[in-house]
PDB file of C-alpha atoms in Angstrom:
ATOM      1  CA  MET A   1       0.000   0.000   0.000  1.00  0.00           C
ATOM      2  CA  GLY A   2       1.334   3.477  -0.884  1.00  0.00           C
ATOM      3  CA  LYS A   3       2.229   6.112   1.628  1.00  0.00           C
ATOM      4  CA  ALA A   4       0.142   9.253   2.006  1.00  0.00           C
ATOM      5  CA  THR A   5       1.909  12.463   1.110  1.00  0.00           C
ATOM      6  CA  CYS A   6       1.129  15.787   2.716  1.00  0.00           C
ATOM      7  CA  LEU A   7       2.113  19.219   1.434  1.00  0.00           C
ATOM      8  CA  ALA A   8       2.092  22.066   3.911  1.00  0.00           C
ATOM      9  CA  VAL A   9       2.485  25.633   2.778  1.00  0.00           C
ATOM     10  CA  VAL A  10       3.674  28.018   5.466  1.00  0.00           C
ATOM     11  CA  ILE A  11       3.832  31.751   4.899  1.00  0.00           C
ATOM     12  CA  ASP A  12       5.906  33.818   7.276  1.00  0.00           C
ATOM     13  CA  ASN A  13       4.798  37.438   7.025  1.00  0.00           C
ATOM     14  CA  ASP A  14       8.241  38.569   8.178  1.00  0.00           C
ATOM     15  CA  ILE A  15       9.924  37.192   5.065  1.00  0.00           C
ATOM     16  CA  VAL A  16       7.218  37.798   2.453  1.00  0.00           C
ATOM     17  CA  HIS A  17       8.118  40.924   0.542  1.00  0.00           C
ATOM     18  CA  SER A  18       5.805  43.248  -1.349  1.00  0.00           C
ATOM     19  CA  GLN A  19       4.726  41.871  -4.690  1.00  0.00           C
ATOM     20  CA  GLU A  20       3.037  45.106  -5.731  1.00  0.00           C
ATOM     21  CA  GLY A  21       2.975  45.481  -9.495  1.00  0.00           C
ATOM     22  CA  LEU A  22       4.164  41.945 -10.210  1.00  0.00           C
ATOM     23  CA  LYS A  23       0.735  40.419 -10.731  1.00  0.00           C
ATOM     24  CA  GLU A  24      -0.039  42.661 -13.708  1.00  0.00           C
ATOM     25  CA  LYS A  25       2.936  41.135 -15.504  1.00  0.00           C
ATOM     26  CA  ASP A  26       1.257  37.714 -15.267  1.00  0.00           C
ATOM     27  CA  ARG A  27      -2.288  38.867 -16.101  1.00  0.00           C
ATOM     28  CA  ILE A  28      -3.909  36.945 -18.952  1.00  0.00           C
ATOM     29  CA  ASP A  29      -6.162  39.345 -20.840  1.00  0.00           C
ATOM     30  CA  LYS A  30      -7.764  36.660 -22.955  1.00  0.00           C
ATOM     31  CA  LEU A  31      -6.976  33.098 -23.963  1.00  0.00           C
ATOM     32  CA  PRO A  32      -7.299  32.180 -27.663  1.00  0.00           C
ATOM     33  CA  GLY A  33     -10.959  31.483 -28.434  1.00  0.00           C
ATOM     34  CA  GLN A  34     -12.085  32.579 -24.962  1.00  0.00           C
ATOM     35  CA  PRO A  35     -15.551  34.071 -24.406  1.00  0.00           C
ATOM     36  CA  HIS A  36     -15.973  37.277 -22.383  1.00  0.00           C
ATOM     37  CA  VAL A  37     -15.602  36.771 -18.613  1.00  0.00           C
ATOM     38  CA  ASN A  38     -16.022  38.982 -15.542  1.00  0.00           C
ATOM     39  CA  PHE A  39     -13.077  37.617 -13.539  1.00  0.00           C
ATOM     40  CA  SER A  40      -9.302  37.944 -13.791  1.00  0.00           C
ATOM     41  CA  GLN A  41      -6.840  35.184 -14.593  1.00  0.00           C
ATOM     42  CA  TYR A  42      -3.077  35.014 -14.350  1.00  0.00           C
ATOM     43  CA  GLY A  43      -0.339  32.632 -15.448  1.00  0.00           C
ATOM     44  CA  GLY A  44       3.410  32.483 -15.129  1.00  0.00           C
ATOM     45  CA  TYR A  45       6.463  30.738 -13.805  1.00  0.00           C
ATOM     46  CA  ILE A  46       7.724  30.516 -10.244  1.00  0.00           C
ATOM     47  CA  THR A  47      11.404  29.645 -10.007  1.00  0.00           C
ATOM     48  CA  ALA A  48      11.970  26.457  -8.026  1.00  0.00           C
ATOM     49  CA  ASP A  49      15.700  25.939  -8.589  1.00  0.00           C
ATOM     50  CA  ILE A  50      17.691  28.589 -10.451  1.00  0.00           C
ATOM     51  CA  SER A  51      20.855  26.489 -10.780  1.00  0.00           C
ATOM     52  CA  ALA A  52      18.952  23.557 -12.307  1.00  0.00           C
ATOM     53  CA  GLY A  53      16.690  25.794 -14.396  1.00  0.00           C
ATOM     54  CA  ARG A  54      13.537  24.398 -12.808  1.00  0.00           C
ATOM     55  CA  ALA A  55      10.291  26.269 -12.449  1.00  0.00           C
ATOM     56  CA  LEU A  56       6.634  25.715 -11.632  1.00  0.00           C
ATOM     57  CA  TYR A  57       3.966  27.043 -13.966  1.00  0.00           C
ATOM     58  CA  TYR A  58       0.826  28.363 -12.325  1.00  0.00           C
ATOM     59  CA  TYR A  59      -2.570  29.396 -13.642  1.00  0.00           C
ATOM     60  CA  PHE A  60      -4.556  31.480 -11.136  1.00  0.00           C
ATOM     61  CA  VAL A  61      -8.262  32.079 -11.628  1.00  0.00           C
ATOM     62  CA  GLU A  62     -10.035  34.590  -9.407  1.00  0.00           C
ATOM     63  CA  SER A  63     -13.516  33.884  -8.170  1.00  0.00           C
ATOM     64  CA  HIS A  64     -16.420  35.688  -9.762  1.00  0.00           C
ATOM     65  CA  PRO A  65     -16.626  39.337  -8.600  1.00  0.00           C
ATOM     66  CA  SER A  66     -20.035  38.803  -7.002  1.00  0.00           C
ATOM     67  CA  LYS A  67     -18.366  36.583  -4.412  1.00  0.00           C
ATOM     68  CA  GLU A  68     -16.472  38.274  -1.583  1.00  0.00           C
ATOM     69  CA  LYS A  69     -13.969  36.850   0.890  1.00  0.00           C
ATOM     70  CA  LEU A  70     -13.921  33.336  -0.457  1.00  0.00           C
ATOM     71  CA  SER A  71     -11.407  30.621   0.272  1.00  0.00           C
ATOM     72  CA  LEU A  72      -8.302  30.059  -1.813  1.00  0.00           C
ATOM     73  CA  LEU A  73      -7.617  26.591  -3.181  1.00  0.00           C
ATOM     74  CA  LEU A  74      -4.209  25.241  -4.205  1.00  0.00           C
ATOM     75  CA  TRP A  75      -4.800  22.378  -6.630  1.00  0.00           C
ATOM     76  CA  LEU A  76      -1.934  19.996  -7.445  1.00  0.00           C
ATOM     77  CA  ASP A  77      -2.666  17.566 -10.239  1.00  0.00           C
ATOM     78  CA  GLY A  78      -1.026  15.521 -12.979  1.00  0.00           C
ATOM     79  CA  GLY A  79       1.676  12.946 -12.944  1.00  0.00           C
ATOM     80  CA  PRO A  80       4.467  11.461 -15.022  1.00  0.00           C
ATOM     81  CA  GLY A  81       3.717  12.204 -18.660  1.00  0.00           C
ATOM     82  CA  CYS A  82       0.414  13.902 -17.856  1.00  0.00           C
ATOM     83  CA  SER A  83       0.112  17.675 -17.758  1.00  0.00           C
ATOM     84  CA  SER A  84      -2.046  19.215 -15.066  1.00  0.00           C
ATOM     85  CA  LEU A  85      -3.373  21.584 -17.701  1.00  0.00           C
ATOM     86  CA  LEU A  86      -5.712  18.771 -18.707  1.00  0.00           C
ATOM     87  CA  GLY A  87      -7.359  18.941 -15.272  1.00  0.00           C
ATOM     88  CA  ALA A  88      -7.756  22.705 -15.594  1.00  0.00           C
ATOM     89  CA  VAL A  89      -9.503  22.335 -18.944  1.00  0.00           C
ATOM     90  CA  GLU A  90     -11.482  19.142 -18.393  1.00  0.00           C
ATOM     91  CA  GLU A  91     -12.317  19.339 -14.699  1.00  0.00           C
ATOM     92  CA  LEU A  92     -12.170  22.403 -12.454  1.00  0.00           C
ATOM     93  CA  GLY A  93     -11.150  25.309 -14.687  1.00  0.00           C
ATOM     94  CA  PRO A  94     -13.337  28.144 -15.945  1.00  0.00           C
ATOM     95  CA  PHE A  95     -13.363  26.917 -19.552  1.00  0.00           C
ATOM     96  CA  ARG A  96     -13.855  23.795 -21.611  1.00  0.00           C
ATOM     97  CA  VAL A  97     -12.707  23.270 -25.191  1.00  0.00           C
ATOM     98  CA  ASN A  98     -15.395  23.204 -27.891  1.00  0.00           C
ATOM     99  CA  SER A  99     -15.500  20.298 -30.347  1.00  0.00           C
ATOM    100  CA  ASP A 100     -13.799  22.489 -32.975  1.00  0.00           C
ATOM    101  CA  GLY A 101     -10.648  22.337 -30.823  1.00  0.00           C
ATOM    102  CA  LYS A 102     -10.124  26.088 -31.297  1.00  0.00           C
ATOM    103  CA  THR A 103     -12.622  27.881 -29.103  1.00  0.00           C
ATOM    104  CA  LEU A 104     -13.589  27.762 -25.446  1.00  0.00           C
ATOM    105  CA  TYR A 105     -16.889  27.869 -23.613  1.00  0.00           C
ATOM    106  CA  LYS A 106     -17.601  28.642 -19.959  1.00  0.00           C
ATOM    107  CA  ASN A 107     -17.568  25.691 -17.587  1.00  0.00           C
ATOM    108  CA  ARG A 108     -20.711  26.054 -15.501  1.00  0.00           C
ATOM    109  CA  TYR A 109     -19.208  23.708 -12.905  1.00  0.00           C
ATOM    110  CA  SER A 110     -15.943  25.639 -12.567  1.00  0.00           C
ATOM    111  CA  TRP A 111     -14.569  25.898  -9.062  1.00  0.00           C
ATOM    112  CA  ASN A 112     -14.104  29.642  -9.407  1.00  0.00           C
ATOM    113  CA  HIS A 113     -17.850  30.041  -8.891  1.00  0.00           C
ATOM    114  CA  ASP A 114     -17.197  29.353  -5.212  1.00  0.00           C
ATOM    115  CA  ILE A 115     -13.475  29.894  -4.604  1.00  0.00           C
ATOM    116  CA  SER A 116     -10.361  31.392  -6.121  1.00  0.00           C
ATOM    117  CA  SER A 117      -8.053  28.641  -7.274  1.00  0.00           C
ATOM    118  CA  ILE A 118      -4.397  28.179  -8.094  1.00  0.00           C
ATOM    119  CA  PRO A 119      -3.925  25.012 -10.089  1.00  0.00           C
ATOM    120  CA  PHE A 120      -0.156  24.472  -9.992  1.00  0.00           C
ATOM    121  CA  TYR A 121       1.277  22.706 -12.968  1.00  0.00           C
ATOM    122  CA  ILE A 122       4.557  21.212 -11.874  1.00  0.00           C
ATOM    123  CA  LEU A 123       6.993  21.145 -14.761  1.00  0.00           C
ATOM    124  CA  LEU A 124      10.081  19.092 -14.075  1.00  0.00           C
ATOM    125  CA  LEU A 125      12.477  20.032 -16.847  1.00  0.00           C
TER     126      LEU A 125
END
């Protein structure tokens, strides 16, 4: 039987520095084929190991503006040979891919109806 793995994220306010202005750099105005939305989304890389050239890609989707003070979810998905982007598109993300393979439609079951989410896509290069 496999062992359970636990990830704990601890934020120490004494060592977290201002990130003012950085989020606009990662703002995604619109994905190709995306319909109009009333929430913000961001994507970018977080350096994990500079010397090894490793980074984590994240895609952050804010909750709908009508919702205030909602929880934040960190979603870790995927596995060897399987991108977590699939989970963002086929499961919890705000969009699904139309049958034409080129355009998106809104996912009515998206988790950002109730929470803001950060699906982390771990890229081991």
